[in-house]
Structures are given as C-alpha cells and as structure tokens.
Amino acid sequence: MSKRKPTLANRKAKDEINKKAIIWTGSILLAVVIAMTLLLILNK
C-alpha cells in the first residue's frame, strides 16, 4: 500500500489556519506597539 498525497482541500485548510495564526500574532504585536507608544507619549 502506498501513502496517498494529501488532497487539495487538506492543504488549503492548513494554509487557512496558518494565515489566521499570522494575522492574530500580527494584530497582537501591533496592539502592544501602539500601547507602548501611547504610554511613552503620555509619560512626558
């Protein structure tokens, strides 16, 4: 028995999960940068 290659739907689902993870991580980092910037501005 030979192993079957993953179907296109399976590969697409993995790409979708990775895109969501990248978007979440990017938005959290952006929120932290904005919060730090505001704190630095308001501190002066």
N, CA, C and O atoms as a Tripos MOL2 file, in Angstrom:
@<TRIPOS>MOLECULE
protein
  176   175    44     0     0
PROTEIN
NO_CHARGES

@<TRIPOS>ATOM
      1 N           0.8420   -1.1930    0.0000 N.3       1 MET1
      2 CA          0.0000    0.0000    0.0000 C.3       1 MET1
      3 C           0.8810    1.2470    0.0000 C.2       1 MET1
      4 O           1.8010    1.3890    0.8060 O.2       1 MET1
      5 N           0.5720    2.1240   -0.9130 N.am      2 SER2
      6 CA          1.3370    3.3620   -0.9640 C.3       2 SER2
      7 C           0.5580    4.4660   -0.2540 C.2       2 SER2
      8 O          -0.6720    4.4650   -0.2140 O.2       2 SER2
      9 N           1.3110    5.3950    0.2990 N.am      3 LYS3
     10 CA          0.6600    6.5080    1.0000 C.3       3 LYS3
     11 C           0.0920    7.4840   -0.0170 C.2       3 LYS3
     12 O           0.7270    7.7960   -1.0240 O.2       3 LYS3
     13 N          -1.1030    7.9550    0.2610 N.am      4 ARG4
     14 CA         -1.7160    8.9240   -0.6380 C.3       4 ARG4
     15 C          -1.2480   10.3260   -0.2810 C.2       4 ARG4
     16 O          -1.0200   10.6410    0.8870 O.2       4 ARG4
     17 N          -1.1070   11.1600   -1.3000 N.am      5 LYS5
     18 CA         -0.7660   12.5520   -1.0520 C.3       5 LYS5
     19 C          -1.9970   13.2560   -0.4810 C.2       5 LYS5
     20 O          -3.1250   12.8950   -0.8200 O.2       5 LYS5
     21 N          -1.7960   14.2480    0.3740 N.am      6 PRO6
     22 CA         -2.9690   14.9530    0.8930 C.3       6 PRO6
     23 C          -3.7230   15.6630   -0.2260 C.2       6 PRO6
     24 O          -3.1280   16.1940   -1.1630 O.2       6 PRO6
     25 N          -5.0090   15.6560   -0.1070 N.am      7 THR7
     26 CA         -5.8150   16.2860   -1.1420 C.3       7 THR7
     27 C          -5.6720   17.7960   -1.0790 C.2       7 THR7
     28 O          -5.1500   18.3420   -0.1070 O.2       7 THR7
     29 N          -6.1330   18.4560   -2.1120 N.am      8 LEU8
     30 CA         -6.0180   19.9120   -2.1980 C.3       8 LEU8
     31 C          -6.7890   20.5770   -1.0520 C.2       8 LEU8
     32 O          -6.3520   21.6020   -0.5290 O.2       8 LEU8
     33 N          -7.9230   20.0090   -0.6630 N.am      9 ALA9
     34 CA         -8.7210   20.5800    0.4230 C.3       9 ALA9
     35 C          -7.9550   20.5660    1.7390 C.2       9 ALA9
     36 O          -8.0080   21.5340    2.4980 O.2       9 ALA9
     37 N          -7.2410   19.4740    2.0140 N.am     10 ASN10
     38 CA         -6.4630   19.3870    3.2540 C.3      10 ASN10
     39 C          -5.3470   20.4190    3.2740 C.2      10 ASN10
     40 O          -5.1220   21.0730    4.2920 O.2      10 ASN10
     41 N          -4.6510   20.5670    2.1620 N.am     11 ARG11
     42 CA         -3.5610   21.5520    2.1040 C.3      11 ARG11
     43 C          -4.1130   22.9710    2.2470 C.2      11 ARG11
     44 O          -3.4980   23.8210    2.8890 O.2      11 ARG11
     45 N          -5.2660   23.2150    1.6500 N.am     12 LYS12
     46 CA         -5.8740   24.5480    1.7300 C.3      12 LYS12
     47 C          -6.2750   24.8550    3.1720 C.2      12 LYS12
     48 O          -6.1080   25.9880    3.6250 O.2      12 LYS12
     49 N          -6.7910   23.8850    3.8900 N.am     13 ALA13
     50 CA         -7.1910   24.0950    5.2840 C.3      13 ALA13
     51 C          -5.9760   24.4390    6.1420 C.2      13 ALA13
     52 O          -6.0610   25.3110    7.0070 O.2      13 ALA13
     53 N          -4.8490   23.7680    5.9150 N.am     14 LYS14
     54 CA         -3.6450   24.0750    6.6810 C.3      14 LYS14
     55 C          -3.1740   25.4980    6.4010 C.2      14 LYS14
     56 O          -2.7640   26.2040    7.3220 O.2      14 LYS14
     57 N          -3.2270   25.9250    5.1440 N.am     15 ASP15
     58 CA         -2.8380   27.2910    4.7980 C.3      15 ASP15
     59 C          -3.7570   28.2950    5.4800 C.2      15 ASP15
     60 O          -3.3010   29.3420    5.9400 O.2      15 ASP15
     61 N          -5.0340   27.9870    5.5480 N.am     16 GLU16
     62 CA         -6.0010   28.8900    6.1920 C.3      16 GLU16
     63 C          -5.6730   29.0440    7.6770 C.2      16 GLU16
     64 O          -5.7160   30.1550    8.2040 O.2      16 GLU16
     65 N          -5.3490   27.9590    8.3480 N.am     17 ILE17
     66 CA         -5.0040   28.0190    9.7630 C.3      17 ILE17
     67 C          -3.7450   28.8650    9.9560 C.2      17 ILE17
     68 O          -3.6830   29.6860   10.8710 O.2      17 ILE17
     69 N          -2.7520   28.6700    9.1050 N.am     18 ASN18
     70 CA         -1.5210   29.4350    9.2210 C.3      18 ASN18
     71 C          -1.7740   30.9230    8.9980 C.2      18 ASN18
     72 O          -1.2010   31.7570    9.7000 O.2      18 ASN18
     73 N          -2.6230   31.2670    8.0330 N.am     19 LYS19
     74 CA         -2.9450   32.6730    7.7820 C.3      19 LYS19
     75 C          -3.6150   33.2870    9.0010 C.2      19 LYS19
     76 O          -3.2930   34.4110    9.3880 O.2      19 LYS19
     77 N          -4.5380   32.5620    9.6070 N.am     20 LYS20
     78 CA         -5.2240   33.0790   10.7960 C.3      20 LYS20
     79 C          -4.2380   33.2870   11.9350 C.2      20 LYS20
     80 O          -4.3210   34.2850   12.6500 O.2      20 LYS20
     81 N          -3.3120   32.3630   12.1100 N.am     21 ALA21
     82 CA         -2.3200   32.4920   13.1830 C.3      21 ALA21
     83 C          -1.4240   33.6940   12.9430 C.2      21 ALA21
     84 O          -1.1040   34.4210   13.8830 O.2      21 ALA21
     85 N          -1.0190   33.9130   11.7120 N.am     22 ILE22
     86 CA         -0.1670   35.0590   11.3960 C.3      22 ILE22
     87 C          -0.9240   36.3590   11.6260 C.2      22 ILE22
     88 O          -0.3620   37.3170   12.1580 O.2      22 ILE22
     89 N          -2.1850   36.4030   11.2350 N.am     23 ILE23
     90 CA         -2.9910   37.6140   11.4320 C.3      23 ILE23
     91 C          -3.1610   37.9020   12.9180 C.2      23 ILE23
     92 O          -3.0180   39.0480   13.3440 O.2      23 ILE23
     93 N          -3.4650   36.8760   13.7130 N.am     24 TRP24
     94 CA         -3.6260   37.0650   15.1610 C.3      24 TRP24
     95 C          -2.3380   37.5630   15.7960 C.2      24 TRP24
     96 O          -2.3510   38.5050   16.5880 O.2      24 TRP24
     97 N          -1.2360   36.9340   15.4500 N.am     25 THR25
     98 CA          0.0470   37.3260   16.0310 C.3      25 THR25
     99 C           0.4040   38.7540   15.6470 C.2      25 THR25
    100 O           0.8640   39.5270   16.4870 O.2      25 THR25
    101 N           0.2000   39.1030   14.4020 N.am     26 GLY26
    102 CA          0.4950   40.4550   13.9290 C.3      26 GLY26
    103 C          -0.3650   41.4970   14.6120 C.2      26 GLY26
    104 O           0.1270   42.5630   14.9840 O.2      26 GLY26
    105 N          -1.6490   41.2010   14.7810 N.am     27 SER27
    106 CA         -2.5390   42.1830   15.4070 C.3      27 SER27
    107 C          -2.2020   42.3720   16.8910 C.2      27 SER27
    108 O          -2.2930   43.4830   17.4120 O.2      27 SER27
    109 N          -1.8160   41.2910   17.5660 N.am     28 ILE28
    110 CA         -1.4360   41.4110   18.9820 C.3      28 ILE28
    111 C          -0.1570   42.2310   19.1160 C.2      28 ILE28
    112 O          -0.0600   43.0920   19.9900 O.2      28 ILE28
    113 N           0.8250   41.9680   18.2530 N.am     29 LEU29
    114 CA          2.0680   42.7410   18.2990 C.3      29 LEU29
    115 C           1.8080   44.2100   17.9850 C.2      29 LEU29
    116 O           2.3930   45.0920   18.6140 O.2      29 LEU29
    117 N           0.9390   44.4750   17.0230 N.am     30 LEU30
    118 CA          0.5990   45.8560   16.6870 C.3      30 LEU30
    119 C          -0.0720   46.5510   17.8640 C.2      30 LEU30
    120 O           0.2260   47.7130   18.1430 O.2      30 LEU30
    121 N          -0.9660   45.8630   18.5530 N.am     31 ALA31
    122 CA         -1.6320   46.4470   19.7170 C.3      31 ALA31
    123 C          -0.6250   46.7700   20.8210 C.2      31 ALA31
    124 O          -0.7370   47.8070   21.4740 O.2      31 ALA31
    125 N           0.3570   45.8910   21.0330 N.am     32 VAL32
    126 CA          1.3840   46.1400   22.0470 C.3      32 VAL32
    127 C           2.2220   47.3520   21.6740 C.2      32 VAL32
    128 O           2.5230   48.1840   22.5300 O.2      32 VAL32
    129 N           2.6040   47.4640   20.3940 N.am     33 VAL33
    130 CA          3.4040   48.6110   19.9420 C.3      33 VAL33
    131 C           2.6220   49.9080   20.1150 C.2      33 VAL33
    132 O           3.1870   50.9070   20.5620 O.2      33 VAL33
    133 N           1.3440   49.9150   19.7740 N.am     34 ILE34
    134 CA          0.5220   51.1210   19.9270 C.3      34 ILE34
    135 C           0.3920   51.4870   21.4000 C.2      34 ILE34
    136 O           0.4890   52.6620   21.7540 O.2      34 ILE34
    137 N           0.1730   50.4920   22.2650 N.am     35 ALA35
    138 CA          0.0420   50.7620   23.6960 C.3      35 ALA35
    139 C           1.3410   51.3380   24.2650 C.2      35 ALA35
    140 O           1.3050   52.2920   25.0420 O.2      35 ALA35
    141 N           2.4790   50.7700   23.8850 N.am     36 MET36
    142 CA          3.7710   51.2800   24.3660 C.3      36 MET36
    143 C           4.0070   52.7090   23.8810 C.2      36 MET36
    144 O           4.5070   53.5470   24.6310 O.2      36 MET36
    145 N           3.6470   52.9870   22.6270 N.am     37 THR37
    146 CA          3.8150   54.3310   22.0810 C.3      37 THR37
    147 C           2.9610   55.3290   22.8450 C.2      37 THR37
    148 O           3.4290   56.4150   23.1880 O.2      37 THR37
    149 N           1.7180   54.9700   23.1120 N.am     38 LEU38
    150 CA          0.8290   55.8660   23.8640 C.3      38 LEU38
    151 C           1.3650   56.1060   25.2670 C.2      38 LEU38
    152 O           1.3290   57.2340   25.7590 O.2      38 LEU38
    153 N           1.8570   55.0660   25.9110 N.am     39 LEU39
    154 CA          2.3950   55.2330   27.2620 C.3      39 LEU39
    155 C           3.6170   56.1430   27.2510 C.2      39 LEU39
    156 O           3.7680   56.9740   28.1460 O.2      39 LEU39
    157 N           4.4820   56.0080   26.2690 N.am     40 LEU40
    158 CA          5.6630   56.8610   26.1780 C.3      40 LEU40
    159 C           5.2820   58.3190   25.9190 C.2      40 LEU40
    160 O           5.8900   59.2300   26.4800 O.2      40 LEU40
    161 N           4.2780   58.5380   25.0720 N.am     41 ILE41
    162 CA          3.8370   59.9010   24.7720 C.3      41 ILE41
    163 C           3.1960   60.5380   26.0110 C.2      41 ILE41
    164 O           3.4770   61.6880   26.3480 O.2      41 ILE41
    165 N           2.3350   59.7730   26.6770 N.am     42 LEU42
    166 CA          1.6220   60.3270   27.8280 C.3      42 LEU42
    167 C           2.5280   60.4980   29.0520 C.2      42 LEU42
    168 O           2.2010   61.2600   29.9610 O.2      42 LEU42
    169 N           3.6530   59.7990   29.0770 N.am     43 ASN43
    170 CA          4.5560   59.8770   30.2140 C.3      43 ASN43
    171 C           5.3000   61.2130   30.2510 C.2      43 ASN43
    172 O           5.7160   61.6520   31.3220 O.2      43 ASN43
    173 N           5.4710   61.8580   29.1110 N.am     44 LYS44
    174 CA          6.2480   63.1100   29.0750 C.3      44 LYS44
    175 C           5.4800   64.3050   29.4790 C.2      44 LYS44
    176 O           6.0200   65.4110   29.4900 O.2      44 LYS44
@<TRIPOS>BOND
     1     1     2 1
     2     2     3 1
     3     3     4 2
     4     3     5 am
     5     5     6 1
     6     6     7 1
     7     7     8 2
     8     7     9 am
     9     9    10 1
    10    10    11 1
    11    11    12 2
    12    11    13 am
    13    13    14 1
    14    14    15 1
    15    15    16 2
    16    15    17 am
    17    17    18 1
    18    18    19 1
    19    19    20 2
    20    19    21 am
    21    21    22 1
    22    22    23 1
    23    23    24 2
    24    23    25 am
    25    25    26 1
    26    26    27 1
    27    27    28 2
    28    27    29 am
    29    29    30 1
    30    30    31 1
    31    31    32 2
    32    31    33 am
    33    33    34 1
    34    34    35 1
    35    35    36 2
    36    35    37 am
    37    37    38 1
    38    38    39 1
    39    39    40 2
    40    39    41 am
    41    41    42 1
    42    42    43 1
    43    43    44 2
    44    43    45 am
    45    45    46 1
    46    46    47 1
    47    47    48 2
    48    47    49 am
    49    49    50 1
    50    50    51 1
    51    51    52 2
    52    51    53 am
    53    53    54 1
    54    54    55 1
    55    55    56 2
    56    55    57 am
    57    57    58 1
    58    58    59 1
    59    59    60 2
    60    59    61 am
    61    61    62 1
    62    62    63 1
    63    63    64 2
    64    63    65 am
    65    65    66 1
    66    66    67 1
    67    67    68 2
    68    67    69 am
    69    69    70 1
    70    70    71 1
    71    71    72 2
    72    71    73 am
    73    73    74 1
    74    74    75 1
    75    75    76 2
    76    75    77 am
    77    77    78 1
    78    78    79 1
    79    79    80 2
    80    79    81 am
    81    81    82 1
    82    82    83 1
    83    83    84 2
    84    83    85 am
    85    85    86 1
    86    86    87 1
    87    87    88 2
    88    87    89 am
    89    89    90 1
    90    90    91 1
    91    91    92 2
    92    91    93 am
    93    93    94 1
    94    94    95 1
    95    95    96 2
    96    95    97 am
    97    97    98 1
    98    98    99 1
    99    99   100 2
   100    99   101 am
   101   101   102 1
   102   102   103 1
   103   103   104 2
   104   103   105 am
   105   105   106 1
   106   106   107 1
   107   107   108 2
   108   107   109 am
   109   109   110 1
   110   110   111 1
   111   111   112 2
   112   111   113 am
   113   113   114 1
   114   114   115 1
   115   115   116 2
   116   115   117 am
   117   117   118 1
   118   118   119 1
   119   119   120 2
   120   119   121 am
   121   121   122 1
   122   122   123 1
   123   123   124 2
   124   123   125 am
   125   125   126 1
   126   126   127 1
   127   127   128 2
   128   127   129 am
   129   129   130 1
   130   130   131 1
   131   131   132 2
   132   131   133 am
   133   133   134 1
   134   134   135 1
   135   135   136 2
   136   135   137 am
   137   137   138 1
   138   138   139 1
   139   139   140 2
   140   139   141 am
   141   141   142 1
   142   142   143 1
   143   143   144 2
   144   143   145 am
   145   145   146 1
   146   146   147 1
   147   147   148 2
   148   147   149 am
   149   149   150 1
   150   150   151 1
   151   151   152 2
   152   151   153 am
   153   153   154 1
   154   154   155 1
   155   155   156 2
   156   155   157 am
   157   157   158 1
   158   158   159 1
   159   159   160 2
   160   159   161 am
   161   161   162 1
   162   162   163 1
   163   163   164 2
   164   163   165 am
   165   165   166 1
   166   166   167 1
   167   167   168 2
   168   167   169 am
   169   169   170 1
   170   170   171 1
   171   171   172 2
   172   171   173 am
   173   173   174 1
   174   174   175 1
   175   175   176 2
@<TRIPOS>SUBSTRUCTURE
     1 MET1         2 RESIDUE 1 A MET
     2 SER2         6 RESIDUE 1 A SER
     3 LYS3        10 RESIDUE 1 A LYS
     4 ARG4        14 RESIDUE 1 A ARG
     5 LYS5        18 RESIDUE 1 A LYS
     6 PRO6        22 RESIDUE 1 A PRO
     7 THR7        26 RESIDUE 1 A THR
     8 LEU8        30 RESIDUE 1 A LEU
     9 ALA9        34 RESIDUE 1 A ALA
    10 ASN10       38 RESIDUE 1 A ASN
    11 ARG11       42 RESIDUE 1 A ARG
    12 LYS12       46 RESIDUE 1 A LYS
    13 ALA13       50 RESIDUE 1 A ALA
    14 LYS14       54 RESIDUE 1 A LYS
    15 ASP15       58 RESIDUE 1 A ASP
    16 GLU16       62 RESIDUE 1 A GLU
    17 ILE17       66 RESIDUE 1 A ILE
    18 ASN18       70 RESIDUE 1 A ASN
    19 LYS19       74 RESIDUE 1 A LYS
    20 LYS20       78 RESIDUE 1 A LYS
    21 ALA21       82 RESIDUE 1 A ALA
    22 ILE22       86 RESIDUE 1 A ILE
    23 ILE23       90 RESIDUE 1 A ILE
    24 TRP24       94 RESIDUE 1 A TRP
    25 THR25       98 RESIDUE 1 A THR
    26 GLY26      102 RESIDUE 1 A GLY
    27 SER27      106 RESIDUE 1 A SER
    28 ILE28      110 RESIDUE 1 A ILE
    29 LEU29      114 RESIDUE 1 A LEU
    30 LEU30      118 RESIDUE 1 A LEU
    31 ALA31      122 RESIDUE 1 A ALA
    32 VAL32      126 RESIDUE 1 A VAL
    33 VAL33      130 RESIDUE 1 A VAL
    34 ILE34      134 RESIDUE 1 A ILE
    35 ALA35      138 RESIDUE 1 A ALA
    36 MET36      142 RESIDUE 1 A MET
    37 THR37      146 RESIDUE 1 A THR
    38 LEU38      150 RESIDUE 1 A LEU
    39 LEU39      154 RESIDUE 1 A LEU
    40 LEU40      158 RESIDUE 1 A LEU
    41 ILE41      162 RESIDUE 1 A ILE
    42 LEU42      166 RESIDUE 1 A LEU
    43 ASN43      170 RESIDUE 1 A ASN
    44 LYS44      174 RESIDUE 1 A LYS
